Amino acid sequence: MASQNIVAIVVAAAVSFLVGGIIGHLGTGIDTISSSDKEKISIMEKLVADKWESEEHLNHKIIDMVNTDNLRNNLIELAKFPHLAGTERDHQLAHMIRDRFLEAGFDTADLVPYDVLLSRPNRTNPNLITLEDGEGQIIFSSTYQEKPLHEDDSDPEFIHAFNAFTPAGDVRTEAGRGVVYVNYARVEDFDKLEELNVNVSGCIVIARYGKIFRGNKVLHAQERGVKGIILFTDPSDVAQEGVEAQDVYPNSWWLPGSGMQRGSTYMGDGDPLTPGWPSTAQAYRLKVEDAQLPMIPCQPIGYDDARVILEKIGGTPVPSDDWKGGLTGVAYNLGPELQDRYSNYTLRLNTHNVHQVHRSYNVIGTIKGKVEPDRYVLIGNHRDAWGYGASDPSSGTAQMLETARVLTQLISSTGWRPRRTLVFCSWGAEEFGLIGSTEWVEEHVNKLQERAVIYLNTDTCASGPIIHIPSSPLLWDSITLVMKMVPGVRDGATLYHEWEAHNVALNRTPSKIFTLGSGSDYDAFSFYCAIPSVDLTFQRDRSKYDIIKYPYYHTGYDTFYMMDKHVDPGFRIHQGCGRIASLLLKYFADSLIVPYSLQHLPEAMKDALDTFRKSGKRDKIINIYENYVLLEASLAKFADAVTSFQRQLEMRATNLDPVSIRAINDQMMKLEQVFILPAGLPGRPTVRHAVFASSQFDNYAPSGFPGISDLLYRIEELDAAERLKKEEEIKKHISDLTIMTERAASFLQDFHLI
Ligand SMILES: *[C@@H]1O[C@H](CO)[C@@H](O)[C@H](O)[C@H]1NC(C)=O
Ligand SMILES: *[C@@H]1O[C@H](CO)[C@@H](O)[C@H](O)[C@H]1NC(C)=O
Ligand SMILES: *[C@@H]1O[C@H](CO)[C@@H](O)[C@H](O)[C@H]1NC(C)=O
Ligand SMILES: [Zn+2]
């Protein structure tokens, strides 16, 4: 549905209806209307006037106003020093952002503190991986900090490499054995090892980063009796053009051998001590030992250090080439034995991480809406970084500050004011498990579910030139529309052209916006509250780089120099990001009828069911529960309900009054919430969105109906009794989904039909 057209009709019709109605009622001409009636007309016009359509010149103004020099200057300040969550610099930046909001003319801007569990290495007692020979001589000791290679990455206070929330620990192998290379530490990798009779229990394993969330790697290892895990970045993922100095940072965007990926391993979201509840002064807190934290020590290393360990592993050879990484001269043997000449070497992993409660601030700023102040259009970006964080998250912060400037300047220079309230959020402690955003959503869950129209997340705006903007299906059409308005950041006429060309190059046609996987501050908004959410990023050109992530992700080399020299010289990517953000905010803040594309919701659900059919899962499900066909039938009914809702909206466009407009918007705004499972997905109380959420076994992968996939996972390996139990859970879950889908169809009916 072309919602813009409807909006235009609605506005024209509604205003003439209202004016006509009042005039008709008075039975007289316009110039004889009393001043109180004139006021009534102007109030009515205000209530129904569609700012987005009628003020197209403002959209062009926004596009012109987003300024590359401002963005660059913002980033210089933000990425000047490391700003780890809960540190002095993080707090300084929180104040700076609050002050910028106030100076720009926000109605409010406040620091919102939470006291939350964070985790840090011990500065005076670094985490070490060592190799000792038969006489106890240390012949290798891992590095725990990147080599300084440029003045931008040389701060002596830079945080040592560690994996947040893994415990302090001291584990070692026997002489000559007990080290296993486990590829990506996925379930299938451990299965393969079992098949090859490589027993990882009691061993220290070494896994490469990539493919799945690092927390899953630690968990998989822990579940198999591993006593310690080392994570490394492989050059095949991060240094594809060579590992010599001229091939890597500071001479390119590729990662040098001492670059280490930091990152949290906590599997939940939010403060581990207050699951489901905000970490306010009143909150009950778990004891640290009762929090669901990883139990085995873990440490990240760079590929130079990984080489030293990997080249000593003997034992079982790799099962296939896809287990081999890119270290030349290394066989990537699986172990568990070391090679003969190292038969009296032992490997030791010794970590000293400390978990402690620290204060973390969110900054929340608002620009009050003129007509519907109680409807929120939100934008959020985290502020904390593992280091300098030029890409992650400061490219997003630089953009959010510019977006704030542009929209407030629009207010002061043109008299424009958004119809709905704009809320700007600078989140704290995202890197430790989306803590700031999760605590805030937990504190304000009722307000947000009642009032939030959209949540626009912006984390790493710039790590490459290609727009990648996964979102709720309800937002797909408006995102497309805005992409078509914004000039390209390379040589394309618009961002839409560049996005399409990229998809064509990848054979991904027709171009399609994805749904959200997990990984940033939209999680609580989307997966807990089912608020239509979108994640705005620009990423690498995948037709050029077949890599899992940008190479310098979460390392000491995510610096301003990296950005300015290699990733976004000229800051046009930042500019594209700021333009998209400003326009999307204005579109949702101003449109009379909120521009949701409802039809994509049942479409995307049907896509997910089609995937079950294609993969053979449907037959498997039908064998367990033949009433699965009822879910399919309900979905068809829901799709029909959407079609008729949209048709009705078009027809009723000739007599919409402010109350109906409000009611229709609310119906659409809360539609996704119909799919909330109050108790969460099976085994996942904080993931309540039953239709779109990541699957439990790969935190990065978007998927439809994750509960079904999770329950079916490895079901045939269960013994008879467990299997029966699981089958009952599947029946119940599919029945719940069916009822929710029926509710969704009913939710869109005329109000009196209950
Ligand atoms: C860090 O290590 C030092 C030296 O072992 C020790 O004295 C200190 O207590 C540790 N710090 C913390 C916060 O545990
Ligand atoms: C360690 O092993 C090497 C070769 O395998 C051997 O030459 C050396 O004597 C051993 N050292 C000890 C202390 O066992
Ligand atoms: C694997 O190793 C552990 C510890 O060494 C041992 O208890 C277990 O029985 C082994 N499993 C197999 C299948 O050999
Ligand atoms: Zn981030």
Short mmCIF file of C-alpha atoms and ligand atoms in Angstrom, two decimals, residues 199-202, ligand 3:
data_model
loop_
_atom_site.label_atom_id
_atom_site.label_comp_id
_atom_site.label_asym_id
_atom_site.label_seq_id
_atom_site.Cartn_x
_atom_site.Cartn_y
_atom_site.Cartn_z
CA ASN A 199 37.57 -35.58 23.36
CA VAL A 200 37.51 -31.94 24.47
CA SER A 201 36.52 -32.66 28.05
CA GLY A 202 39.18 -31.46 30.47
C1 LIG B 3 36.58 -37.60 27.75
O1 LIG B 3 37.51 -37.17 28.72
C2 LIG B 3 36.97 -37.10 30.02
C3 LIG B 3 37.99 -36.46 30.94
O2 LIG B 3 39.27 -36.81 30.60
C4 LIG B 3 36.55 -38.50 30.48
O3 LIG B 3 36.01 -38.44 31.77
C5 LIG B 3 35.53 -39.02 29.51
O4 LIG B 3 35.19 -40.34 29.83
C6 LIG B 3 36.06 -38.97 28.09
N1 LIG B 3 34.98 -39.32 27.16
C7 LIG B 3 35.15 -40.21 26.19
C8 LIG B 3 33.98 -40.48 25.31
O5 LIG B 3 36.21 -40.81 26.03
#
